[in-house]
Amino acid sequence: MSLAHDSDSRVQSRIRRWSLSRQPRQTSVRLTRKSVYILPTRTGVVFLLLLALLLVMGINYENNLIYALTFLLGSLFLVTILHTYNNLAGIELSAVRGSDCHAGEQAHFQLRLSQTGERDRIQMQLPEGTVHEVDLTESSQVVDLSCPASSRGYLTPEWVRLETVYPLGLFRAWTWCRLEQSALVFPAPLESPLPEHMEATVSGSLVKARQGGTDDYIGLERFRPGMSPRQIDWKSLARGHGLQAKQFADLRSPELWLDLDAMGAENLERRLSRLTAWVLRLSQADLSYGLKLGQYTLAPASGEQQRQQALKALALYGLEPLQQEGAHAAC
């Protein structure tokens, strides 16, 4: 049974490769008669054998009732082909978006199904993904499919399969579509302690203050010529403490650098995973940090855009050339 299953898998793989070789990648695909395949299911084969048996019995016994039953069931068998085929033909499938994730997680892809007329449910699946049943009750709907993301980089599903056995399960109609859609897979975060100087910054023990700022009040000082009148502390003057000026400073953390080359000769993927975990932790603490990956340098900054740029650089390092980006360049 295992050998038979392997043989079926090889045949299906060849058919799939042949079918996909005829299709260019597109953002939208409409299913036509040239792209929908249909064959009897196991139930359909048994049903066909039953019809043959009834026909032999009718011929042998010259029984008109058996003839009538055979032709009635045969007509039902043929009509089912059209209903099964029409449940897929005419559907338009469009790529919407792919959601970024980390290696080892499920990558999610959103696809839009558009159709007209009355149809029953169909099944959809991405490579190695779970089968998703879709009820075609609306003219347009968005379906979320998922598949495993095993390694970092851009993940582009090779195909999406649509299948139906409507209405009686006697026939299976299916097709494969190639959509222009991808998701960015970041390295899987590997939890490890931060370098000592970074750990102290994250814990809040190292903070630099820049005098003359405007963010935080830090105390009073003697008013000097050239200072703005807005800085005068009038309450202090009213108490008889003389002319005092309010002192402000911008509190900020020192610039932190995450350097791939400074992490020793550890396996590249483990180093990238550790850097990923550090990027997530520093971003969560809202600290400013920069990233060095060989010749690529991401200037120090903080915030969500910085986190996305850093994770993208880690995901694509060594896979394709990385463009030098400043702290506020677009992803």
PDB file of C-alpha atoms in Angstrom, residues 153-330:
ATOM      1  CA  GLY A 153      14.008  35.018   3.413  1.00  0.00           C
ATOM      2  CA  TYR A 154      11.123  35.561   1.049  1.00  0.00           C
ATOM      3  CA  LEU A 155       8.608  32.724   1.012  1.00  0.00           C
ATOM      4  CA  THR A 156       6.647  32.416  -2.226  1.00  0.00           C
ATOM      5  CA  PRO A 157       4.236  29.465  -2.283  1.00  0.00           C
ATOM      6  CA  GLU A 158       4.771  27.432  -5.442  1.00  0.00           C
ATOM      7  CA  TRP A 159       1.068  26.843  -5.886  1.00  0.00           C
ATOM      8  CA  VAL A 160      -2.382  27.014  -4.352  1.00  0.00           C
ATOM      9  CA  ARG A 161      -4.733  24.080  -4.941  1.00  0.00           C
ATOM     10  CA  LEU A 162      -8.505  24.367  -5.308  1.00  0.00           C
ATOM     11  CA  GLU A 163     -10.644  21.233  -5.197  1.00  0.00           C
ATOM     12  CA  THR A 164     -14.291  20.197  -5.077  1.00  0.00           C
ATOM     13  CA  VAL A 165     -16.294  16.946  -5.010  1.00  0.00           C
ATOM     14  CA  TYR A 166     -19.688  18.649  -5.247  1.00  0.00           C
ATOM     15  CA  PRO A 167     -22.458  17.455  -5.475  1.00  0.00           C
ATOM     16  CA  LEU A 168     -22.350  13.681  -4.790  1.00  0.00           C
ATOM     17  CA  GLY A 169     -18.667  12.952  -4.328  1.00  0.00           C
ATOM     18  CA  LEU A 170     -18.533  10.885  -7.515  1.00  0.00           C
ATOM     19  CA  PHE A 171     -16.052  13.217  -9.244  1.00  0.00           C
ATOM     20  CA  ARG A 172     -13.192  15.388  -8.044  1.00  0.00           C
ATOM     21  CA  ALA A 173     -12.403  18.601  -9.907  1.00  0.00           C
ATOM     22  CA  TRP A 174      -9.198  20.406  -9.034  1.00  0.00           C
ATOM     23  CA  THR A 175      -6.659  22.915 -10.272  1.00  0.00           C
ATOM     24  CA  TRP A 176      -3.347  24.508  -9.286  1.00  0.00           C
ATOM     25  CA  CYS A 177      -2.720  28.249  -9.557  1.00  0.00           C
ATOM     26  CA  ARG A 178       0.544  30.195  -9.429  1.00  0.00           C
ATOM     27  CA  LEU A 179       0.048  33.543  -7.721  1.00  0.00           C
ATOM     28  CA  GLU A 180       2.526  36.399  -7.415  1.00  0.00           C
ATOM     29  CA  GLN A 181       2.517  36.593  -3.629  1.00  0.00           C
ATOM     30  CA  SER A 182       5.183  36.360  -0.952  1.00  0.00           C
ATOM     31  CA  ALA A 183       5.838  36.826   2.756  1.00  0.00           C
ATOM     32  CA  LEU A 184       9.076  37.824   4.461  1.00  0.00           C
ATOM     33  CA  VAL A 185      10.327  35.243   6.967  1.00  0.00           C
ATOM     34  CA  PHE A 186      12.563  36.614   9.732  1.00  0.00           C
ATOM     35  CA  PRO A 187      15.106  34.427  11.563  1.00  0.00           C
ATOM     36  CA  ALA A 188      13.703  32.534  14.534  1.00  0.00           C
ATOM     37  CA  PRO A 189      14.636  34.487  17.703  1.00  0.00           C
ATOM     38  CA  LEU A 190      17.149  32.652  19.895  1.00  0.00           C
ATOM     39  CA  GLU A 191      16.950  33.910  23.462  1.00  0.00           C
ATOM     40  CA  SER A 192      20.391  34.712  24.877  1.00  0.00           C
ATOM     41  CA  PRO A 193      21.776  37.315  27.329  1.00  0.00           C
ATOM     42  CA  LEU A 194      22.575  40.726  25.942  1.00  0.00           C
ATOM     43  CA  PRO A 195      26.186  41.969  26.122  1.00  0.00           C
ATOM     44  CA  GLU A 196      26.909  43.457  29.542  1.00  0.00           C
ATOM     45  CA  HIS A 197      26.884  47.118  28.442  1.00  0.00           C
ATOM     46  CA  MET A 198      23.552  46.642  26.663  1.00  0.00           C
ATOM     47  CA  GLU A 199      22.014  44.795  29.599  1.00  0.00           C
ATOM     48  CA  ALA A 200      22.853  47.739  31.874  1.00  0.00           C
ATOM     49  CA  THR A 201      21.195  50.143  29.444  1.00  0.00           C
ATOM     50  CA  VAL A 202      18.059  48.034  29.141  1.00  0.00           C
ATOM     51  CA  SER A 203      17.772  47.776  32.921  1.00  0.00           C
ATOM     52  CA  GLY A 204      17.924  51.587  33.117  1.00  0.00           C
ATOM     53  CA  SER A 205      21.226  52.037  34.956  1.00  0.00           C
ATOM     54  CA  LEU A 206      22.901  53.953  32.105  1.00  0.00           C
ATOM     55  CA  VAL A 207      21.183  57.121  30.894  1.00  0.00           C
ATOM     56  CA  LYS A 208      22.848  60.171  29.377  1.00  0.00           C
ATOM     57  CA  ALA A 209      21.445  63.664  29.745  1.00  0.00           C
ATOM     58  CA  ARG A 210      22.027  66.391  27.189  1.00  0.00           C
ATOM     59  CA  GLN A 211      21.943  69.815  28.814  1.00  0.00           C
ATOM     60  CA  GLY A 212      19.874  72.534  27.190  1.00  0.00           C
ATOM     61  CA  GLY A 213      17.139  70.201  26.135  1.00  0.00           C
ATOM     62  CA  THR A 214      13.423  70.736  26.387  1.00  0.00           C
ATOM     63  CA  ASP A 215      12.000  67.379  27.429  1.00  0.00           C
ATOM     64  CA  ASP A 216      12.592  66.879  31.166  1.00  0.00           C
ATOM     65  CA  TYR A 217      12.875  69.336  34.091  1.00  0.00           C
ATOM     66  CA  ILE A 218      15.989  68.580  36.161  1.00  0.00           C
ATOM     67  CA  GLY A 219      16.308  71.576  38.537  1.00  0.00           C
ATOM     68  CA  LEU A 220      17.167  75.274  38.931  1.00  0.00           C
ATOM     69  CA  GLU A 221      20.256  77.328  38.210  1.00  0.00           C
ATOM     70  CA  ARG A 222      21.227  80.981  38.603  1.00  0.00           C
ATOM     71  CA  PHE A 223      19.789  83.113  35.826  1.00  0.00           C
ATOM     72  CA  ARG A 224      22.515  84.365  33.486  1.00  0.00           C
ATOM     73  CA  PRO A 225      22.419  87.070  30.841  1.00  0.00           C
ATOM     74  CA  GLY A 226      21.390  85.660  27.472  1.00  0.00           C
ATOM     75  CA  MET A 227      18.918  83.160  28.926  1.00  0.00           C
ATOM     76  CA  SER A 228      15.340  83.239  27.721  1.00  0.00           C
ATOM     77  CA  PRO A 229      12.860  84.997  30.040  1.00  0.00           C
ATOM     78  CA  ARG A 230      10.655  81.941  29.644  1.00  0.00           C
ATOM     79  CA  GLN A 231      13.137  80.002  31.778  1.00  0.00           C
ATOM     80  CA  ILE A 232      12.688  82.291  34.819  1.00  0.00           C
ATOM     81  CA  ASP A 233      11.152  80.533  37.814  1.00  0.00           C
ATOM     82  CA  TRP A 234       8.774  83.218  39.041  1.00  0.00           C
ATOM     83  CA  LYS A 235       7.645  81.194  42.050  1.00  0.00           C
ATOM     84  CA  SER A 236      11.225  81.046  43.316  1.00  0.00           C
ATOM     85  CA  LEU A 237      11.578  84.803  42.798  1.00  0.00           C
ATOM     86  CA  ALA A 238       8.377  85.429  44.770  1.00  0.00           C
ATOM     87  CA  ARG A 239       9.763  83.451  47.719  1.00  0.00           C
ATOM     88  CA  GLY A 240      12.800  85.708  47.793  1.00  0.00           C
ATOM     89  CA  HIS A 241      15.306  83.202  46.436  1.00  0.00           C
ATOM     90  CA  GLY A 242      16.560  85.498  43.734  1.00  0.00           C
ATOM     91  CA  LEU A 243      16.346  85.201  40.008  1.00  0.00           C
ATOM     92  CA  GLN A 244      16.485  81.498  39.145  1.00  0.00           C
ATOM     93  CA  ALA A 245      16.138  79.763  35.784  1.00  0.00           C
ATOM     94  CA  LYS A 246      14.577  76.388  35.139  1.00  0.00           C
ATOM     95  CA  GLN A 247      16.970  73.812  33.778  1.00  0.00           C
ATOM     96  CA  PHE A 248      15.871  71.172  31.245  1.00  0.00           C
ATOM     97  CA  ALA A 249      17.623  68.247  29.625  1.00  0.00           C
ATOM     98  CA  ASP A 250      16.892  65.582  27.064  1.00  0.00           C
ATOM     99  CA  LEU A 251      17.285  62.191  28.654  1.00  0.00           C
ATOM    100  CA  ARG A 252      18.500  59.567  26.228  1.00  0.00           C
ATOM    101  CA  SER A 253      20.223  56.202  26.234  1.00  0.00           C
ATOM    102  CA  PRO A 254      23.647  55.722  24.660  1.00  0.00           C
ATOM    103  CA  GLU A 255      23.714  54.440  21.091  1.00  0.00           C
ATOM    104  CA  LEU A 256      23.810  50.642  20.963  1.00  0.00           C
ATOM    105  CA  TRP A 257      25.302  48.698  18.078  1.00  0.00           C
ATOM    106  CA  LEU A 258      24.457  45.128  17.124  1.00  0.00           C
ATOM    107  CA  ASP A 259      27.416  43.812  15.137  1.00  0.00           C
ATOM    108  CA  LEU A 260      27.360  40.410  13.442  1.00  0.00           C
ATOM    109  CA  ASP A 261      31.152  40.267  13.080  1.00  0.00           C
ATOM    110  CA  ALA A 262      31.638  40.936  16.802  1.00  0.00           C
ATOM    111  CA  MET A 263      29.807  37.725  17.771  1.00  0.00           C
ATOM    112  CA  GLY A 264      32.681  35.337  17.087  1.00  0.00           C
ATOM    113  CA  ALA A 265      32.801  32.313  14.825  1.00  0.00           C
ATOM    114  CA  GLU A 266      29.443  30.848  15.834  1.00  0.00           C
ATOM    115  CA  ASN A 267      27.190  29.384  13.146  1.00  0.00           C
ATOM    116  CA  LEU A 268      25.773  32.175  10.964  1.00  0.00           C
ATOM    117  CA  GLU A 269      22.127  31.219  11.448  1.00  0.00           C
ATOM    118  CA  ARG A 270      22.543  31.074  15.243  1.00  0.00           C
ATOM    119  CA  ARG A 271      24.158  34.522  15.231  1.00  0.00           C
ATOM    120  CA  LEU A 272      21.323  35.931  13.131  1.00  0.00           C
ATOM    121  CA  SER A 273      18.785  34.328  15.473  1.00  0.00           C
ATOM    122  CA  ARG A 274      20.485  35.866  18.502  1.00  0.00           C
ATOM    123  CA  LEU A 275      20.542  39.275  16.823  1.00  0.00           C
ATOM    124  CA  THR A 276      16.849  38.885  16.046  1.00  0.00           C
ATOM    125  CA  ALA A 277      16.070  38.259  19.702  1.00  0.00           C
ATOM    126  CA  TRP A 278      18.144  41.306  20.702  1.00  0.00           C
ATOM    127  CA  VAL A 279      16.390  43.510  18.141  1.00  0.00           C
ATOM    128  CA  LEU A 280      13.016  42.468  19.554  1.00  0.00           C
ATOM    129  CA  ARG A 281      14.135  43.132  23.129  1.00  0.00           C
ATOM    130  CA  LEU A 282      15.688  46.535  22.422  1.00  0.00           C
ATOM    131  CA  SER A 283      12.623  47.546  20.406  1.00  0.00           C
ATOM    132  CA  GLN A 284      10.369  46.515  23.267  1.00  0.00           C
ATOM    133  CA  ALA A 285      12.436  48.735  25.598  1.00  0.00           C
ATOM    134  CA  ASP A 286      12.149  51.587  23.037  1.00  0.00           C
ATOM    135  CA  LEU A 287      15.932  52.053  22.901  1.00  0.00           C
ATOM    136  CA  SER A 288      17.960  53.422  20.017  1.00  0.00           C
ATOM    137  CA  TYR A 289      20.191  50.865  18.314  1.00  0.00           C
ATOM    138  CA  GLY A 290      22.055  50.325  15.067  1.00  0.00           C
ATOM    139  CA  LEU A 291      22.839  47.171  13.119  1.00  0.00           C
ATOM    140  CA  LYS A 292      25.999  46.080  11.280  1.00  0.00           C
ATOM    141  CA  LEU A 293      25.870  43.083   8.960  1.00  0.00           C
ATOM    142  CA  GLY A 294      29.158  42.899   7.078  1.00  0.00           C
ATOM    143  CA  GLN A 295      29.199  45.854   4.675  1.00  0.00           C
ATOM    144  CA  TYR A 296      25.603  46.781   5.516  1.00  0.00           C
ATOM    145  CA  THR A 297      24.975  49.388   8.231  1.00  0.00           C
ATOM    146  CA  LEU A 298      21.621  50.497   9.613  1.00  0.00           C
ATOM    147  CA  ALA A 299      21.969  53.827  11.423  1.00  0.00           C
ATOM    148  CA  PRO A 300      20.862  53.966  15.089  1.00  0.00           C
ATOM    149  CA  ALA A 301      17.217  54.778  15.696  1.00  0.00           C
ATOM    150  CA  SER A 302      14.242  53.463  17.624  1.00  0.00           C
ATOM    151  CA  GLY A 303      10.622  52.694  16.917  1.00  0.00           C
ATOM    152  CA  GLU A 304       8.588  50.305  14.798  1.00  0.00           C
ATOM    153  CA  GLN A 305      10.150  51.337  11.476  1.00  0.00           C
ATOM    154  CA  GLN A 306      13.631  50.645  12.839  1.00  0.00           C
ATOM    155  CA  ARG A 307      12.515  47.231  14.083  1.00  0.00           C
ATOM    156  CA  GLN A 308      11.064  46.331  10.673  1.00  0.00           C
ATOM    157  CA  GLN A 309      14.198  47.457   8.836  1.00  0.00           C
ATOM    158  CA  ALA A 310      16.471  45.513  11.183  1.00  0.00           C
ATOM    159  CA  LEU A 311      14.403  42.327  10.920  1.00  0.00           C
ATOM    160  CA  LYS A 312      14.261  42.643   7.126  1.00  0.00           C
ATOM    161  CA  ALA A 313      18.035  43.016   6.947  1.00  0.00           C
ATOM    162  CA  LEU A 314      18.525  39.955   9.154  1.00  0.00           C
ATOM    163  CA  ALA A 315      16.064  37.955   7.044  1.00  0.00           C
ATOM    164  CA  LEU A 316      17.786  38.768   3.742  1.00  0.00           C
ATOM    165  CA  TYR A 317      21.429  38.772   4.859  1.00  0.00           C
ATOM    166  CA  GLY A 318      23.477  36.595   2.515  1.00  0.00           C
ATOM    167  CA  LEU A 319      20.460  35.871   0.303  1.00  0.00           C
ATOM    168  CA  GLU A 320      20.392  39.059  -1.741  1.00  0.00           C
ATOM    169  CA  PRO A 321      22.318  42.378  -1.709  1.00  0.00           C
ATOM    170  CA  LEU A 322      21.215  44.694   1.075  1.00  0.00           C
ATOM    171  CA  GLN A 323      20.795  48.362   0.256  1.00  0.00           C
ATOM    172  CA  GLN A 324      22.352  50.848   2.673  1.00  0.00           C
ATOM    173  CA  GLU A 325      19.530  52.447   4.588  1.00  0.00           C
ATOM    174  CA  GLY A 326      19.488  55.353   7.024  1.00  0.00           C
ATOM    175  CA  ALA A 327      17.561  55.364  10.239  1.00  0.00           C
ATOM    176  CA  HIS A 328      14.428  56.662   8.546  1.00  0.00           C
ATOM    177  CA  ALA A 329      14.583  55.031   5.102  1.00  0.00           C
ATOM    178  CA  ALA A 330      11.514  53.176   3.895  1.00  0.00           C
TER     179      ALA A 330
END
